[in-house]
Short mmCIF file of C-alpha atoms in Angstrom, two decimals:
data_model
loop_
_atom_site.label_atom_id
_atom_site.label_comp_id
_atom_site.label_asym_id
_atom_site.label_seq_id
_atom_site.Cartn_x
_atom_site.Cartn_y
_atom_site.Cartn_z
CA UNK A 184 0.00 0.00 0.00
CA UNK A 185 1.09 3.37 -0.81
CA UNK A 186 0.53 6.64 0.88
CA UNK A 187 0.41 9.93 -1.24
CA UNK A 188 2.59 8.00 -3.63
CA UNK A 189 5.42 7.13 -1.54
CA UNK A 190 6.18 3.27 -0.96
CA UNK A 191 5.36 2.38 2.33
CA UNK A 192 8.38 -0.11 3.93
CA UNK A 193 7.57 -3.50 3.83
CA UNK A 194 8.58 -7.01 2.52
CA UNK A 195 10.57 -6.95 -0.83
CA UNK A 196 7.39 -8.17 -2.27
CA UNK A 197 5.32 -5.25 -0.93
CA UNK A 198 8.22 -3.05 -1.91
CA UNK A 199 8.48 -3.95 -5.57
CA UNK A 200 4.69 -4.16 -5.60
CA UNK A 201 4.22 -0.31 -4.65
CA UNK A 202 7.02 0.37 -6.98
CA UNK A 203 5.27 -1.53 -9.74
CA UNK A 204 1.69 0.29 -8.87
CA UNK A 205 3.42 3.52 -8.82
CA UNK A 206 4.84 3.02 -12.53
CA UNK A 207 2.34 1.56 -14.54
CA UNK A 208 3.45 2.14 -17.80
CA UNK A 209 6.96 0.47 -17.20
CA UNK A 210 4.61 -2.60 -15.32
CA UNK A 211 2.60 -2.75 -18.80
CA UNK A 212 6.25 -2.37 -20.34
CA UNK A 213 7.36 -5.33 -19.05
CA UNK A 214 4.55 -7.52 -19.09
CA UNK A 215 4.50 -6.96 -22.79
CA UNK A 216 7.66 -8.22 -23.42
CA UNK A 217 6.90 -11.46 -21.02
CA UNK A 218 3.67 -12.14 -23.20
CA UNK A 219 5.44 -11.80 -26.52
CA UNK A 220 8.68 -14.45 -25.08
CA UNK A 221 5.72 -16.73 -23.89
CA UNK A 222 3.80 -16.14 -27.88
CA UNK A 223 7.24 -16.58 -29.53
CA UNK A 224 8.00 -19.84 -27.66
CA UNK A 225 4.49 -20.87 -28.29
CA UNK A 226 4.66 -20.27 -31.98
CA UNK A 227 8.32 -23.11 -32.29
CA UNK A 228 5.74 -25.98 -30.02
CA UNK A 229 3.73 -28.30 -32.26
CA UNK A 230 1.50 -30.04 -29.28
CA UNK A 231 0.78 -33.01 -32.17
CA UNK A 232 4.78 -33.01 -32.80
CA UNK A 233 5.14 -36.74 -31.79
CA UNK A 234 2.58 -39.62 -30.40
CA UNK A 235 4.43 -39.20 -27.01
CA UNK A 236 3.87 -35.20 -27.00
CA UNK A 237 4.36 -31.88 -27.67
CA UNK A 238 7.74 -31.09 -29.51
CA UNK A 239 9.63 -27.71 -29.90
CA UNK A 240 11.81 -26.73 -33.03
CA UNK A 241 9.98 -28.90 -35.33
CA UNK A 242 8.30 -25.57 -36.85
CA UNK A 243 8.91 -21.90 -36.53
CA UNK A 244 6.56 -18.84 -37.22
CA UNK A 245 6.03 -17.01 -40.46
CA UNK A 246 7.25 -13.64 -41.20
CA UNK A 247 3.66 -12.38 -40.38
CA UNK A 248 2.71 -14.41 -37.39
CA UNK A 249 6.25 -12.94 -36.26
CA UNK A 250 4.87 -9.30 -37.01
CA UNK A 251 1.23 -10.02 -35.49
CA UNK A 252 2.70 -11.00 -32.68
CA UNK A 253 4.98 -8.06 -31.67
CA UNK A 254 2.23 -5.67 -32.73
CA UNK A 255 0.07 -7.64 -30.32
CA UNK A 256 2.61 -7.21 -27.37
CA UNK A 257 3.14 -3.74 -28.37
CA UNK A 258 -0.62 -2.70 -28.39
CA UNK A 259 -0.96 -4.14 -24.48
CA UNK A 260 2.02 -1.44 -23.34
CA UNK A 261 -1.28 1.19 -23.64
CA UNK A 262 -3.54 -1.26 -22.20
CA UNK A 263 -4.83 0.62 -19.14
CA UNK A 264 -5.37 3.44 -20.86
CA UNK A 265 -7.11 2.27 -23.34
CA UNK A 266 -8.55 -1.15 -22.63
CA UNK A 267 -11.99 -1.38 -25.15
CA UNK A 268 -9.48 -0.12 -28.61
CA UNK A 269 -6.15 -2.83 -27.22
CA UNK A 270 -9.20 -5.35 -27.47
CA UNK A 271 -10.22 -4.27 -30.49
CA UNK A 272 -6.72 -4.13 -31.91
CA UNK A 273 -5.14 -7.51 -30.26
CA UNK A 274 -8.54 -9.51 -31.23
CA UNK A 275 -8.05 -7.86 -34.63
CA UNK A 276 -4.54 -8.98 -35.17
CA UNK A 277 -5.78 -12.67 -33.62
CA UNK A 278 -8.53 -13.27 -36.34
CA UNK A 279 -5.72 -12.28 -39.20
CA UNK A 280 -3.48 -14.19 -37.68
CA UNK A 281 -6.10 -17.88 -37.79
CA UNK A 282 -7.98 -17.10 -40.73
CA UNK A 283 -4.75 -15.92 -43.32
CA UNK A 284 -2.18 -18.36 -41.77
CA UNK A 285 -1.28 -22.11 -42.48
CA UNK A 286 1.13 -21.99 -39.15
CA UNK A 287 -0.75 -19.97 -36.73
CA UNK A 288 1.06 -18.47 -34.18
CA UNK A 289 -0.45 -18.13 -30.46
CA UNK A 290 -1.64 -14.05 -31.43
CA UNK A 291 -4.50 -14.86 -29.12
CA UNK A 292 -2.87 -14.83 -25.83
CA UNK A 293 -2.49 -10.71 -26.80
CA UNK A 294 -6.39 -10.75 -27.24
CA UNK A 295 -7.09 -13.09 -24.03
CA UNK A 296 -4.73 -10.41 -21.88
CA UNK A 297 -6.67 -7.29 -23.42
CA UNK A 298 -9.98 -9.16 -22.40
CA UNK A 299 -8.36 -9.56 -18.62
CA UNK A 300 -7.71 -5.70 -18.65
CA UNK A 301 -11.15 -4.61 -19.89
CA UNK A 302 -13.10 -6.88 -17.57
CA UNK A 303 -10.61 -5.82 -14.04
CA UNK A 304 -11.53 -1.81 -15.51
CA UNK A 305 -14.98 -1.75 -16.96
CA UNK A 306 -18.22 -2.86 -15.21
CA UNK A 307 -19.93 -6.22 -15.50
CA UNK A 308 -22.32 -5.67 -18.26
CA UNK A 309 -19.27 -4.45 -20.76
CA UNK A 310 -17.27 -7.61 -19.65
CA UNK A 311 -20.14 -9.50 -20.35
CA UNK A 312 -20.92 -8.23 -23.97
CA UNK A 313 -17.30 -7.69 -25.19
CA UNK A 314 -16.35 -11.01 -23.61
CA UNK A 315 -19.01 -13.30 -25.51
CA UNK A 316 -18.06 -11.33 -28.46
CA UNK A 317 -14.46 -12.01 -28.30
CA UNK A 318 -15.00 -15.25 -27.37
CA UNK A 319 -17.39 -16.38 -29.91
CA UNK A 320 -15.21 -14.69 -32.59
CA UNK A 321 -11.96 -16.17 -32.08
CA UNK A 322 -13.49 -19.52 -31.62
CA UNK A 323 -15.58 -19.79 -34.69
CA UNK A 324 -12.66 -18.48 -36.54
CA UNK A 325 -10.22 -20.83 -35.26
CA UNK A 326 -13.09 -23.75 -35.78
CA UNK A 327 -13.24 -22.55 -38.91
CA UNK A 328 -10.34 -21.30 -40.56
CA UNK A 329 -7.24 -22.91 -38.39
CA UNK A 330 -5.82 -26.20 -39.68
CA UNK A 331 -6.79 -28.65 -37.18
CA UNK A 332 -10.40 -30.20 -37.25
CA UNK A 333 -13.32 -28.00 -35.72
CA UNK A 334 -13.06 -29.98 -32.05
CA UNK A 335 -9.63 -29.69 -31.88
CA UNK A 336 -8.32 -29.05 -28.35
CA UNK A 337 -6.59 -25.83 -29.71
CA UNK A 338 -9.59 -24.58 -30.79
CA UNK A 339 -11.80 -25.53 -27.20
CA UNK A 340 -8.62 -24.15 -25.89
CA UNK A 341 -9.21 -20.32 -27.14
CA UNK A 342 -12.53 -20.58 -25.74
CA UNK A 343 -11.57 -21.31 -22.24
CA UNK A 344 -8.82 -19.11 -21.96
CA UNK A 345 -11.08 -16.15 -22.88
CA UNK A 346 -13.24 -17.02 -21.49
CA UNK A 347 -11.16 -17.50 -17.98
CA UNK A 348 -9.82 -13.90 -18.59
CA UNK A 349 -12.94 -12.56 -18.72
CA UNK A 350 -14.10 -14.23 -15.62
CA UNK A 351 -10.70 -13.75 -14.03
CA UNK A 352 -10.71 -9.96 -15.37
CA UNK A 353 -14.14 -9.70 -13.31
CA UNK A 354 -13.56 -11.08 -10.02
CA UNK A 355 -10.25 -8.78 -10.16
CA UNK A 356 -12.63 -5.80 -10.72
CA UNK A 357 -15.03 -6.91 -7.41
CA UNK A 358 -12.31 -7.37 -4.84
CA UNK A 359 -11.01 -3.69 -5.95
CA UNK A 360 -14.51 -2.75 -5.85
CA UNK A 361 -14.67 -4.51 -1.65
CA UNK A 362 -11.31 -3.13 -0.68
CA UNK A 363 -11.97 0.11 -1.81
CA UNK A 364 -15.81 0.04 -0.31
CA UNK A 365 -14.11 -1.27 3.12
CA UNK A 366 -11.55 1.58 2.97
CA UNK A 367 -14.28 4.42 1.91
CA UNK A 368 -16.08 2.67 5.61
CA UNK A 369 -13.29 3.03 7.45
CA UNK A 370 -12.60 6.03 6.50
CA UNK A 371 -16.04 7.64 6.96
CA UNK A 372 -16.01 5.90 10.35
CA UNK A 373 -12.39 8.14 11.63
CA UNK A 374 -13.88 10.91 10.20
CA UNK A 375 -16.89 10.01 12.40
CA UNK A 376 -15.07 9.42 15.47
CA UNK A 377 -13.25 12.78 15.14
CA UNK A 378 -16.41 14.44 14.75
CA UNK A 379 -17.71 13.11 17.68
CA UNK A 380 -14.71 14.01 20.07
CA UNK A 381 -14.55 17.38 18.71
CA UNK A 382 -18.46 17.67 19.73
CA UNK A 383 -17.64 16.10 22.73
CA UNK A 384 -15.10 18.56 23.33
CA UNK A 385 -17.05 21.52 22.40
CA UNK A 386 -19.80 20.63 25.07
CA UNK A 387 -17.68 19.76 27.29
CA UNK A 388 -16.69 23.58 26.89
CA UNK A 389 -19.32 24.48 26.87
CA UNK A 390 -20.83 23.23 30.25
CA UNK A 391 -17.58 24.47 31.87
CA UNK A 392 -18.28 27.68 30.52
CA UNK A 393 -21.81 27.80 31.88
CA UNK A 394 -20.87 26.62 35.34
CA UNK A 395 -17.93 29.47 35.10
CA UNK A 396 -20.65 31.83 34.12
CA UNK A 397 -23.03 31.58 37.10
CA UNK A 398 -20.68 31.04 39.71
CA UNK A 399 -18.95 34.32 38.68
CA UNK A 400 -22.30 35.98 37.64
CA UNK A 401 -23.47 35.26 40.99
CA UNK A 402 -20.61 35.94 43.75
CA UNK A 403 -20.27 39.00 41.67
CA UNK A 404 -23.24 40.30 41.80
CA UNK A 405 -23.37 40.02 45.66
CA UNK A 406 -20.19 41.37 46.00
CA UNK A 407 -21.10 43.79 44.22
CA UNK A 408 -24.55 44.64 46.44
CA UNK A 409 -22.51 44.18 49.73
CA UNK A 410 -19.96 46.71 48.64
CA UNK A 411 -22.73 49.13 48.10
CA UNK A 412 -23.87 48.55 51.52
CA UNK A 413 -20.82 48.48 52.95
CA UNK A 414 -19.97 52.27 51.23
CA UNK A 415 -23.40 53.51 52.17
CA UNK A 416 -23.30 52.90 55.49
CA UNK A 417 -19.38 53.17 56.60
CA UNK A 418 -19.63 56.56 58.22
CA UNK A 419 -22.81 56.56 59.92
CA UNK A 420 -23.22 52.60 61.12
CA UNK A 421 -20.07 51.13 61.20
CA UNK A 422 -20.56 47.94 62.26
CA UNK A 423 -23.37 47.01 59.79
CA UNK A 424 -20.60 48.28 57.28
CA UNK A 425 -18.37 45.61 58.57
CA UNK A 426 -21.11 42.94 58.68
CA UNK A 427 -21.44 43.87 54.85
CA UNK A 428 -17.76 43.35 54.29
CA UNK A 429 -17.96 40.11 56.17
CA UNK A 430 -20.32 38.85 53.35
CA UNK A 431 -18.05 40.28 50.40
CA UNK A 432 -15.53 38.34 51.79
CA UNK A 433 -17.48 34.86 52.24
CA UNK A 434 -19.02 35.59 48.97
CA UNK A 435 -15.12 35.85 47.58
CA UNK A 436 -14.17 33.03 49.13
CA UNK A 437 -16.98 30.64 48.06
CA UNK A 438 -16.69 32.26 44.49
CA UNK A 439 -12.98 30.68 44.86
CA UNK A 440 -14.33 27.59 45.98
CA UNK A 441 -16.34 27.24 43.68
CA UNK A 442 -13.78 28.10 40.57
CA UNK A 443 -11.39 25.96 41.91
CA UNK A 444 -13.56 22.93 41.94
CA UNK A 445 -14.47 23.80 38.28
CA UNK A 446 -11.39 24.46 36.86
CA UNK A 447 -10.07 20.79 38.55
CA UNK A 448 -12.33 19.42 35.91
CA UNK A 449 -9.61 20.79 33.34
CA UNK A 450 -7.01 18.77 35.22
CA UNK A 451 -4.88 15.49 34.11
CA UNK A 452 -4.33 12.98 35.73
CA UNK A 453 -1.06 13.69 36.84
CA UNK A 454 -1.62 17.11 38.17
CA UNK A 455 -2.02 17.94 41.75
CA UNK A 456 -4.87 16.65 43.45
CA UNK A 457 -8.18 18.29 42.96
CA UNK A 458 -12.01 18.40 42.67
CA UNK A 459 -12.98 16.11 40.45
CA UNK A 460 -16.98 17.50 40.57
CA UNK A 461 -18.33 20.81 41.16
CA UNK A 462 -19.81 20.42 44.71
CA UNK A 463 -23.04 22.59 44.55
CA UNK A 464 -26.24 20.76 44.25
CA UNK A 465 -29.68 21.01 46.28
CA UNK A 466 -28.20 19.57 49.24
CA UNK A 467 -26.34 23.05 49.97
CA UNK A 468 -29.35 25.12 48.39
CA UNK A 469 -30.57 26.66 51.97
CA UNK A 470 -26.48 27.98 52.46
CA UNK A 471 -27.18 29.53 48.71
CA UNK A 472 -30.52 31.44 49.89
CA UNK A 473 -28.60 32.25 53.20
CA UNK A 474 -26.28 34.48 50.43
CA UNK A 475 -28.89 35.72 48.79
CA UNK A 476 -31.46 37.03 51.89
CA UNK A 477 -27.61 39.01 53.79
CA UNK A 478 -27.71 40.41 50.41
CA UNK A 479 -31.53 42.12 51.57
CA UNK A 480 -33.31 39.31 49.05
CA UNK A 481 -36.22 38.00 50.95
CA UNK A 482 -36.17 34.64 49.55
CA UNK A 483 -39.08 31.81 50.69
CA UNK A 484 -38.32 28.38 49.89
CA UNK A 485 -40.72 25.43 49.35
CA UNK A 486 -39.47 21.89 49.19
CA UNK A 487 -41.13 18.17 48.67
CA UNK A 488 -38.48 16.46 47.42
CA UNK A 489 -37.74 15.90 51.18
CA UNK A 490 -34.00 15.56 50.18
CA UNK A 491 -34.32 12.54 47.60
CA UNK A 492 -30.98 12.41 45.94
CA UNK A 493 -30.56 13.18 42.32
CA UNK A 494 -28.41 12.26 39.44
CA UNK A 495 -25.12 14.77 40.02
CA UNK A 496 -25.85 16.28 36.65
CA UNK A 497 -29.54 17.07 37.54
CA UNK A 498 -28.46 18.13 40.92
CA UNK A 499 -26.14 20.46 39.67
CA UNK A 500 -28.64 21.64 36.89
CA UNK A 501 -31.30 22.48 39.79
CA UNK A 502 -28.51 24.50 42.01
CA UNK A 503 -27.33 26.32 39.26
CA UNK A 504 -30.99 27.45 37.65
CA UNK A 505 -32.14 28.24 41.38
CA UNK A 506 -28.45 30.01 41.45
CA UNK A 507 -28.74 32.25 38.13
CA UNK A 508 -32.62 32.92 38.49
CA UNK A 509 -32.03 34.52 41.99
CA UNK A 510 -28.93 36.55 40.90
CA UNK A 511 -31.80 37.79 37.66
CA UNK A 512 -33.61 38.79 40.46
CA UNK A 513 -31.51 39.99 42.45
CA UNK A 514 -29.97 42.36 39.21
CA UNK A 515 -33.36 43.28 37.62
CA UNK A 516 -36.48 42.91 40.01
CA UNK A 517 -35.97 46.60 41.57
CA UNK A 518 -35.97 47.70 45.12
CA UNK A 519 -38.71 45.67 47.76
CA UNK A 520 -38.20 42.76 45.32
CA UNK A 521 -39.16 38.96 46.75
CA UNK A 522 -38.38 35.37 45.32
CA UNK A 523 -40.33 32.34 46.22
CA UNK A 524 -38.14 29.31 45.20
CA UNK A 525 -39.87 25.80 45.01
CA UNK A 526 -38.61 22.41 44.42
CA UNK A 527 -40.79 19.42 43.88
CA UNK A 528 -40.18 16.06 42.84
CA UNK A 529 -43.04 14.22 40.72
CA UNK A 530 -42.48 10.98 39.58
CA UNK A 531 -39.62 11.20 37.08
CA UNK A 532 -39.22 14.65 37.12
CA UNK A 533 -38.31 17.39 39.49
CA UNK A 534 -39.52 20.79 39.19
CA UNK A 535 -37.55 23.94 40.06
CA UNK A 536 -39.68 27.19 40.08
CA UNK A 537 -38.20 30.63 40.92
CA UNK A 538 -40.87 33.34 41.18
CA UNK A 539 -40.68 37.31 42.37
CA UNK A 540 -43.02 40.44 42.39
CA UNK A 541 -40.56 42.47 41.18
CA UNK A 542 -41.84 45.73 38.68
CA UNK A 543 -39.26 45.71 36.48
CA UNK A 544 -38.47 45.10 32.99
CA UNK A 545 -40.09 41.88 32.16
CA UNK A 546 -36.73 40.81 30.30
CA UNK A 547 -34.50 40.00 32.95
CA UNK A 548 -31.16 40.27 31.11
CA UNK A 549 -32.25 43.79 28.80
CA UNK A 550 -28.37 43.84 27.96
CA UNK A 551 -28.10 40.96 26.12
CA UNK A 552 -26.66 38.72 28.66
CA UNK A 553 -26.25 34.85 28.81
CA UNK A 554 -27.98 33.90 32.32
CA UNK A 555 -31.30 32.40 30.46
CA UNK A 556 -29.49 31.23 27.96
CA UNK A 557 -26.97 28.95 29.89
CA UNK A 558 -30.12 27.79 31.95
CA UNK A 559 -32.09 26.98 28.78
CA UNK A 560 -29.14 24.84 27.44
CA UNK A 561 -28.29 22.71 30.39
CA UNK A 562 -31.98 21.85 30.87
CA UNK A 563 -31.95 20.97 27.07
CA UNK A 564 -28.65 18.73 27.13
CA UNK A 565 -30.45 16.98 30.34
CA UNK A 566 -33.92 16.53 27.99
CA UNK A 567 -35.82 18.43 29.92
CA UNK A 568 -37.80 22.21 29.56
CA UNK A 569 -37.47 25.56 30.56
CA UNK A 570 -40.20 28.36 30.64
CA UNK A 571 -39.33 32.38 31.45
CA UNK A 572 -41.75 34.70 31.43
CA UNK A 573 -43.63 37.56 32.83
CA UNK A 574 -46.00 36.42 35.06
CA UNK A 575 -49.55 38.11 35.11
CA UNK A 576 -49.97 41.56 37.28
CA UNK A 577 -46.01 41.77 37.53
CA UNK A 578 -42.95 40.48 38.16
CA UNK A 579 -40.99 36.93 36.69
CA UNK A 580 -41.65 33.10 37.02
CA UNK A 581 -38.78 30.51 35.69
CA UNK A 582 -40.06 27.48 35.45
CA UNK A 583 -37.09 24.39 34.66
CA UNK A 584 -38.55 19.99 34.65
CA UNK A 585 -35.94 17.82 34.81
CA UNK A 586 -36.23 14.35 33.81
CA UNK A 587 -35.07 11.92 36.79
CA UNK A 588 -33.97 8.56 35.70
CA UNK A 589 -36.20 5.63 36.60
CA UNK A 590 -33.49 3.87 39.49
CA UNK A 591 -33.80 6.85 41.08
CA UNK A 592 -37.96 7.07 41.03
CA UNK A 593 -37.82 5.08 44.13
CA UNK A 594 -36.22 7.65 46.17
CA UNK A 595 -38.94 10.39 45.81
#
């Protein structure tokens, strides 16, 4: 086998094969010359020489048998390129050769090689037509025209060797047809498989980036709010100032936390130890509201789930929607704002709603951002839905049901 035209290293046999496959003209060169030594040797044996055999010497070719037969070998030096017009030309220079000679020389073995070449190149319907033809004309003119009697075993002779090339010719043609159908599969099945890793990859990225997203989106954003408190406050109540600056910096630390458990998921195997799995989920939900309600969000929660445990990806999912919906609220609601977070399990699915009277803007993210978004595309991947909307006489509702699998049913 060759690659990009460059013999692969190998057995001698491979070797010489690729160099063979890689010149074809000098290949059809030399198997010329081979079939015109094995026609000129042919053309000096008289098989009815003797009653004990064959016998060589006894006769020799004429002057034209000797010219048929090198224009034979000649015309197979082209016979790749042209396959149908060699056959034409070799079977051509055959039928001269029986009908206009008393000492026919073996011209047909050029014909019965041409037939090979057009039957291993063509399809099956061409071998079959130009086969029967060349074998029906070469055998009625050697029945008829060659100097031995019409059931002569010369004659029978030409029709099985055509007819052998043909069929040889046309297996040739079917196991190039496998291989190359087996290589075109395996091919199409590595490009398949680095399809699929690079998808893999990219939402692999893309659920880091999400989880990045709302754990900075919502330390952040708290940060942010306790700051504001903390600067408000400073010169005329000092120690709710430092209570507020006790939350900025429990909100920076969990925001560390949390990024260090993430990014551990970028980790090899040889690296430090680290996190393997982010660790939010529902079990830690009431610390998350804690957050929330020091950063002045009254938030009610309503759970009957009664603390079944979930697949980790669902888990997470559920956190991280109760996580992003409350920081939404927390960003866009307006002043006097309240959330009412509920979680309830119901046969295979558990539902996570987030609702608030706030009065603002019914779009929570106005700026374009990704918070709905991320929480619309991990419910997807997880084949569940997610409704956002308005809800009627003001403020939001995010709605998220997440399919549970069936082992876990039991635990509800």
């Amino acid at each position: 086998m060759t690659t990009h035209g460059t013999p692969t290293h190998g057995t001698p046999l491979a070797r010489t094969r690729d160099r063979l496959r890689a010149h074809p003209l000098a290949f059809d060169a030399g198997l010329a010359l081979a079939v015109l030594a094995a026609m000129v040797l042919g053309s000096f044996t008289d098989p009815h020489g003797s009653p004990d055999g064959p016998t060589f010497g006894d006769r020799a070719p004429s002057a034209t048998g000797v010219l048929l037969m090198l224009l034979g070998a000649a015309a197979l030096v082209f016979r790749r390129r042209r396959p149908i017009p060699v056959l034409a030309v070799t079977t051509a220079f055959a039928l001269v050769e029986l009908v206009g000679d008393t000492r026919p020389a073996p011209v047909t073995m050029s014909a019965v090689i041409a037939l090979f070449t057009v039957a291993a190149r063509t399809d099956r319907p061409t071998t079959w037509r130009l086969g029967l033809a060349t074998m029906g004309v070469l055998t009625f003119a050697a029945m008829v025209f060659g100097p031995t009697p019409w059931y002569a075993q010369e004659n029978l002779g030409v029709f099985a060797w055509t007819g052998m090339a043909a069929a040889a010719g046309d297996a040739v043609r079917s196991r190039r047809a496998f291989v190359d159908a087996i290589r075109e599969r395996a091919e199409r099945a590595e490009r398949s498989r680095e399809e699929e890793a690079r998808r893999r990859v990219a939402e692999e990225r893309l659920r880091i980036a999400r989880d990045l997203h709302d754990v900075v989106a919502h330390h952040i954003a708290l940060v942010n709010v306790q700051a504001g408190v903390a600067a408000h406050v400073m010169d005329r109540r000092p120690d709710q100032a430092k209570e507020a600056l006790a939350h900025v910096r429990a909100a920076s630390r969990s925001a560390l936390d949390e990024l260090r458990a993430t990014v551990g998921l970028l980790r090899q195997s040889g690296d430090p130890e680290a996190p393997t799995e982010p660790v939010s989920g529902l079990a830690v939900l009431d610390d998350l509201l804690a957050t929330f309600r020091n950063a002045g969000l009254p938030v009610e929660l309503a759970r009957t789930d009664r603390g079944a445990p979930l697949p980790a990806a669902v888990d997470l999912a559920a956190y991280r929607i109760i996580q992003e919906a409350l920081t939404n609220v927390r960003k866009h609601a307006g002043a006097g704002a309240r959330a009412e977070v509920s979680v309830v399990r119901v046969g295979r699915t558990v539902e996570i709603t987030v609702l608030d009277d706030g009065t603002a803007a019914a779009d929570p993210e106005p700026g374009g951002g990704h918070g709905l978004v991320g929480m619309r595309e991990r419910v997807t991947a997880l084949g569940g839905t997610l409704t956002a909307a308005p809800r009627y006489g003001g403020g939001f509702r995010v709605q998220a049901i997440l399919p549970v699998p069936a082992d876990c049913e039991g635990d509800a």
